[in-house]
Amino acid sequence: MSVLEQNFPVVQKKLSVDLKCHLAYSYKIGLCDLSWGDCFVSVVGNKTDIIICSYDDHFLVIATQIGTMGTILHARKDADISVHPTFSVSVIFGKRDEPMLVACARQLIEHISSSGTSQPLVLSLGLKDHSAETLKGIVSAVTENRLW
């Protein structure tokens, strides 16, 4: 195990640039089951580091091309009042004038919800490029390597 794995003892996935390799480990800390995965992919020519964590009460996804957290969003499925689910996405920190970041969070929470879980998502996007193509690549990489 690498040093990072020893300091963060949870399930993890590691993927190569072309998404061909993946490893998994699982741990239990006290009463909390935690799992996480990290990978790096090339999205529209930019190296993108992605970390996916699953906690008992929420999911955390960090995608960065700049080495920092960037904009942090919170997404959740609203209570099932009607037949069609509704979702809420809010910016916690960062750029509030980037609708594509909100759309990315909404797509991810829809994927999470469709898998049968109602856990909310905390999403961190530190990106050089906020284009639709970049965000589609991130959504694709996260959903292919999901922990839900």
XYZ file of N, CA and C in Angstrom:
444
model
N 0.835 -1.181 0.000
C 0.000 0.000 0.000
C 0.878 1.242 0.000
N 0.459 2.264 -0.685
C 1.207 3.507 -0.677
C 0.912 4.291 0.592
N 1.696 5.332 0.816
C 1.520 6.158 2.011
C 0.133 6.769 2.044
N -0.348 7.237 0.902
C -1.676 7.849 0.840
C -2.744 6.866 1.289
N -2.631 5.627 0.857
C -3.623 4.628 1.217
C -3.607 4.359 2.717
N -2.439 4.403 3.362
C -2.356 4.152 4.786
C -2.955 5.303 5.592
N -2.833 6.527 5.111
C -3.355 7.682 5.831
C -4.841 7.887 5.603
N -5.409 7.263 4.591
C -6.823 7.427 4.275
C -7.406 6.044 4.050
N -7.660 5.323 5.141
C -8.014 3.901 5.021
C -9.470 3.652 4.631
N -9.746 3.720 3.356
C -11.083 3.467 2.837
C -10.976 2.760 1.496
N -12.079 2.283 0.975
C -12.079 1.637 -0.334
C -11.619 2.628 -1.382
N -10.810 2.166 -2.330
C -10.328 3.086 -3.335
C -10.214 2.420 -4.686
N -10.293 3.233 -5.709
C -10.066 2.799 -7.073
C -8.960 3.660 -7.645
N -8.062 3.067 -8.391
C -7.042 3.832 -9.100
C -7.124 3.473 -10.566
N -7.085 4.486 -11.407
C -7.223 4.270 -12.837
C -6.095 4.947 -13.580
N -5.656 4.335 -14.656
C -4.639 4.952 -15.490
C -5.278 6.017 -16.370
N -4.458 6.698 -17.151
C -4.950 7.774 -18.005
C -6.037 7.274 -18.941
N -5.894 6.030 -19.441
C -6.888 5.532 -20.374
C -7.980 4.721 -19.683
N -8.072 4.823 -18.378
C -9.105 4.188 -17.575
C -9.111 2.661 -17.680
N -7.932 2.027 -17.923
C -7.889 0.576 -18.056
C -7.575 -0.145 -16.753
N -6.917 0.503 -15.807
C -6.482 -0.165 -14.585
C -7.367 0.245 -13.430
N -7.713 -0.685 -12.551
C -8.415 -0.256 -11.346
C -8.249 -1.253 -10.230
N -7.946 -0.713 -9.050
C -7.697 -1.492 -7.847
C -8.724 -1.113 -6.801
N -9.026 -1.991 -5.895
C -9.983 -1.659 -4.839
C -9.514 -2.227 -3.506
N -9.696 -1.472 -2.457
C -9.402 -1.878 -1.091
C -10.580 -1.464 -0.227
N -10.832 -2.160 0.864
C -11.917 -1.743 1.750
C -11.457 -1.777 3.190
N -11.970 -0.852 3.952
C -11.628 -0.706 5.360
C -12.870 -0.291 6.122
N -12.848 -0.450 7.403
C -13.924 0.031 8.265
C -13.270 0.838 9.375
N -13.770 2.040 9.603
C -13.283 2.903 10.666
C -14.402 3.043 11.673
N -14.233 2.490 12.845
C -15.265 2.568 13.866
C -16.586 2.074 13.339
N -17.613 2.902 13.439
C -18.936 2.536 12.953
C -19.196 3.028 11.539
N -18.211 3.720 10.954
C -18.408 4.299 9.621
C -17.745 3.438 8.564
N -18.515 3.046 7.565
C -17.942 2.423 6.381
C -17.637 3.552 5.403
N -16.404 3.609 4.953
C -15.999 4.635 4.012
C -15.434 3.961 2.778
N -15.626 4.554 1.651
C -14.971 4.069 0.451
C -14.566 5.279 -0.371
N -13.487 5.111 -1.136
C -13.050 6.217 -1.973
C -12.278 5.676 -3.151
N -12.207 6.472 -4.175
C -11.427 6.109 -5.345
C -10.755 7.344 -5.883
N -9.600 7.155 -6.484
C -8.976 8.297 -7.137
C -8.454 7.860 -8.483
N -8.461 8.777 -9.420
C -7.969 8.474 -10.747
C -7.491 9.761 -11.379
N -6.781 9.619 -12.468
C -6.506 10.803 -13.267
C -6.776 10.437 -14.708
N -7.422 11.332 -15.378
C -7.793 11.135 -16.771
C -7.422 12.396 -17.534
N -7.325 12.278 -18.815
C -7.097 13.444 -19.645
C -8.444 13.863 -20.207
N -8.913 15.033 -19.798
C -10.196 15.547 -20.254
C -9.917 16.772 -21.106
N -10.222 16.698 -22.374
C -10.004 17.767 -23.344
C -8.556 18.270 -23.248
N -7.618 17.335 -23.155
C -6.208 17.688 -23.144
C -5.659 18.147 -21.806
N -6.476 18.237 -20.767
C -6.015 18.663 -19.447
C -6.016 17.477 -18.491
N -4.876 17.239 -17.811
C -4.835 16.178 -16.814
C -5.821 16.541 -15.708
N -6.704 15.623 -15.390
C -7.751 15.859 -14.409
C -7.665 14.795 -13.331
N -7.428 15.210 -12.091
C -7.413 14.301 -10.954
C -8.819 14.209 -10.401
N -9.278 12.981 -10.167
C -10.629 12.771 -9.654
C -10.558 11.878 -8.430
N -11.205 12.307 -7.360
C -11.327 11.512 -6.140
C -12.806 11.330 -5.863
N -13.202 10.099 -5.608
C -14.602 9.785 -5.317
C -14.651 9.124 -3.949
N -15.398 9.714 -3.019
C -15.515 9.170 -1.662
C -16.979 8.873 -1.365
N -17.194 7.761 -0.678
C -18.542 7.402 -0.256
C -18.548 7.293 1.260
N -19.335 8.129 1.898
C -19.493 8.105 3.346
C -20.874 7.546 3.661
N -21.149 7.314 4.931
C -22.453 6.786 5.327
C -23.594 7.711 4.928
N -23.344 9.028 4.925
C -24.438 9.975 4.733
C -24.330 10.843 3.486
N -23.250 10.735 2.703
C -23.144 11.515 1.478
C -22.001 10.997 0.602
N -21.940 11.510 -0.612
C -20.846 11.228 -1.528
C -20.053 12.503 -1.726
N -18.736 12.356 -1.905
C -17.858 13.480 -2.194
C -17.104 13.158 -3.470
N -17.163 14.081 -4.424
C -16.407 13.950 -5.670
C -15.568 15.205 -5.828
N -14.272 15.011 -6.022
C -13.362 16.126 -6.273
C -12.751 15.893 -7.646
N -12.883 16.868 -8.524
C -12.264 16.820 -9.848
C -11.472 18.109 -10.017
N -10.165 17.984 -10.242
C -9.348 19.187 -10.364
C -8.339 19.074 -11.492
N -8.180 20.163 -12.194
C -7.150 20.313 -13.213
C -6.117 21.336 -12.757
N -6.414 22.014 -11.636
C -5.548 23.106 -11.170
C -4.920 22.810 -9.816
N -5.199 21.645 -9.257
C -4.581 21.248 -7.996
C -5.242 21.822 -6.755
N -6.370 22.493 -6.928
C -7.107 23.037 -5.786
C -8.563 22.609 -5.874
N -9.301 22.875 -4.804
C -10.702 22.450 -4.738
C -11.596 23.182 -5.736
N -11.353 24.429 -6.017
C -12.188 25.185 -6.946
C -13.559 25.477 -6.367
N -14.576 25.378 -7.189
C -15.954 25.641 -6.775
C -16.521 24.396 -6.107
N -17.183 24.594 -4.960
C -17.767 23.479 -4.210
C -19.283 23.608 -4.271
N -19.933 22.516 -4.698
C -21.385 22.496 -4.852
C -21.992 21.397 -3.991
N -23.241 21.594 -3.606
C -24.002 20.591 -2.860
C -25.243 20.259 -3.681
N -25.466 18.959 -3.916
C -26.629 18.531 -4.698
C -27.368 17.450 -3.937
N -28.697 17.531 -3.975
C -29.493 16.517 -3.276
C -30.807 16.315 -4.005
N -31.366 15.130 -3.755
C -32.695 14.829 -4.279
C -33.699 15.337 -3.263
N -34.699 16.077 -3.726
C -35.739 16.576 -2.829
C -36.678 15.443 -2.450
N -37.462 15.666 -1.420
C -38.422 14.658 -0.958
C -39.354 14.264 -2.092
N -39.693 12.982 -2.150
C -40.569 12.467 -3.201
C -42.016 12.869 -2.945
N -42.389 14.036 -3.418
C -43.762 14.497 -3.270
C -44.567 14.117 -4.500
N -43.931 14.167 -5.650
C -44.625 13.839 -6.891
C -43.982 12.613 -7.535
N -44.524 12.242 -8.671
C -44.013 11.084 -9.408
C -42.620 11.370 -9.960
N -42.393 12.601 -10.404
C -41.118 12.976 -10.999
C -40.210 13.580 -9.923
N -38.999 13.025 -9.739
C -38.114 13.555 -8.708
C -37.602 14.952 -9.070
N -37.342 15.734 -8.043
C -36.726 17.045 -8.227
C -35.414 17.065 -7.461
N -34.517 17.899 -7.909
C -33.184 17.968 -7.338
C -32.828 19.410 -7.033
N -32.053 19.607 -5.977
C -31.576 20.934 -5.610
C -30.059 20.951 -5.694
N -29.524 21.971 -6.342
C -28.080 22.147 -6.448
C -27.772 23.563 -6.000
N -26.798 23.700 -5.100
C -26.399 25.030 -4.660
C -24.878 25.121 -4.612
N -24.380 26.330 -4.862
C -22.948 26.588 -4.782
C -22.632 26.948 -3.342
N -21.727 26.204 -2.729
C -21.329 26.489 -1.348
C -20.228 27.538 -1.338
N -19.170 27.316 -2.129
C -18.058 28.255 -2.269
C -17.682 28.336 -3.734
N -17.264 29.506 -4.170
C -16.718 29.615 -5.515
C -17.605 30.352 -6.487
N -17.428 30.012 -7.761
C -18.087 30.724 -8.855
C -19.575 30.424 -8.894
N -20.369 31.440 -8.697
C -21.821 31.290 -8.719
C -22.402 31.598 -10.093
N -21.583 32.093 -11.000
C -22.064 32.479 -12.326
C -21.677 31.473 -13.400
N -21.486 30.218 -13.037
C -21.113 29.174 -13.986
C -22.215 28.110 -14.042
N -23.206 28.274 -14.904
C -24.317 27.320 -14.961
C -23.883 25.908 -15.358
N -22.768 25.756 -16.070
C -22.310 24.427 -16.469
C -21.848 23.612 -15.258
N -21.318 24.254 -14.230
C -20.918 23.543 -13.017
C -22.151 23.006 -12.298
N -23.205 23.818 -12.257
C -24.463 23.383 -11.641
C -25.059 22.221 -12.439
N -24.978 22.305 -13.765
C -25.498 21.220 -14.609
C -24.729 19.925 -14.366
N -23.430 20.018 -14.169
C -22.606 18.839 -13.882
C -23.042 18.190 -12.572
N -23.235 19.003 -11.541
C -23.682 18.478 -10.244
C -25.060 17.842 -10.373
N -25.929 18.452 -11.147
C -27.274 17.887 -11.320
C -27.220 16.543 -12.036
N -26.394 16.429 -13.062
C -26.279 15.150 -13.764
C -25.764 14.060 -12.826
N -24.790 14.402 -11.999
C -24.251 13.403 -11.077
C -25.273 12.990 -10.024
N -26.019 13.943 -9.459
C -27.003 13.578 -8.438
C -28.141 12.774 -9.076
N -28.457 13.021 -10.334
C -29.458 12.199 -11.021
C -28.960 10.761 -11.177
N -27.687 10.590 -11.515
C -27.111 9.237 -11.610
C -27.146 8.543 -10.254
N -26.781 9.269 -9.211
C -26.782 8.706 -7.857
C -28.201 8.282 -7.480
N -29.159 9.166 -7.718
C -30.551 8.896 -7.365
C -31.113 7.709 -8.141
N -30.760 7.606 -9.408
C -31.281 6.513 -10.231
C -30.743 5.155 -9.786
N -29.661 5.147 -9.017
C -29.119 3.879 -8.518
C -29.848 3.404 -7.265
N -30.768 4.231 -6.752
C -31.579 3.814 -5.616
C -31.177 4.400 -4.279
N -30.137 5.204 -4.240
C -29.743 5.825 -2.978
C -30.218 7.278 -2.944
N -30.450 7.776 -1.753
C -30.900 9.166 -1.616
C -29.827 10.043 -0.969
N -28.589 9.560 -0.936
C -27.519 10.349 -0.325
C -27.203 11.582 -1.162
N -26.946 12.711 -0.498
C -26.576 13.921 -1.233
C -25.129 13.847 -1.725
N -24.776 14.799 -2.561
C -23.458 14.875 -3.180
C -22.809 16.205 -2.846
N -21.543 16.154 -2.472
C -20.710 17.358 -2.392
C -19.716 17.224 -3.535
N -19.687 18.210 -4.407
C -18.875 18.168 -5.618
C -17.921 19.348 -5.639
N -16.651 19.061 -5.835
C -15.632 20.095 -5.940
C -15.060 20.069 -7.346
N -15.128 21.203 -8.036
C -14.642 21.293 -9.409
C -13.618 22.408 -9.534
N -12.360 22.042 -9.649
C -11.269 22.987 -9.878
C -10.784 22.812 -11.300
N -11.406 23.496 -12.232
C -11.170 23.241 -13.651
C -10.581 24.447 -14.363
N -9.710 24.171 -15.335
C -9.185 25.222 -16.210
C -10.233 25.621 -17.239
N -11.046 24.635 -17.624
C -11.990 24.800 -18.718
C -13.369 24.367 -18.238
N -14.356 25.231 -18.370
C -15.720 24.917 -17.934
C -16.632 24.604 -19.113
N -16.070 24.093 -20.179
C -16.882 23.803 -21.369
C -17.758 22.577 -21.139
N -18.786 22.443 -21.974
C -19.684 21.291 -21.889
C -18.912 20.004 -22.123
N -17.951 20.010 -23.035
C -17.161 18.815 -23.331
C -16.344 18.373 -22.109
N -15.738 19.315 -21.408
C -14.973 18.997 -20.202
C -15.870 18.402 -19.136
N -17.006 19.027 -18.899
C -17.901 18.548 -17.845
C -18.535 17.210 -18.209
N -18.809 16.965 -19.483
C -19.303 15.651 -19.911
C -18.249 14.582 -19.638
N -16.980 14.917 -19.882
C -15.896 13.980 -19.611
C -15.785 13.653 -18.136
N -15.983 14.637 -17.289
C -15.927 14.407 -15.841
C -17.107 13.562 -15.392
N -18.299 13.891 -15.853
C -19.486 13.097 -15.496
C -19.292 11.654 -15.952
N -18.781 11.474 -17.143
C -18.556 10.130 -17.671
C -17.539 9.362 -16.830
N -16.415 9.989 -16.492
C -15.381 9.318 -15.693
C -15.907 8.955 -14.307
N -16.671 9.850 -13.695
C -17.204 9.588 -12.352
C -18.252 8.482 -12.393
N -19.156 8.520 -13.351
C -20.214 7.501 -13.392
C -19.664 6.127 -13.774
N -18.626 6.086 -14.589
C -18.008 4.797 -14.933
C -17.298 4.180 -13.730
N -16.841 4.998 -12.806
C -16.077 4.528 -11.656
C -16.783 4.833 -10.353
N -18.076 4.870 -10.386
C -18.887 5.273 -9.243
C -18.720 4.318 -8.062
N -19.007 4.841 -6.900
C -18.993 4.052 -5.664
C -20.396 3.918 -5.094
N -21.436 4.256 -5.853
C -22.805 4.129 -5.390
C -23.488 3.011 -6.113
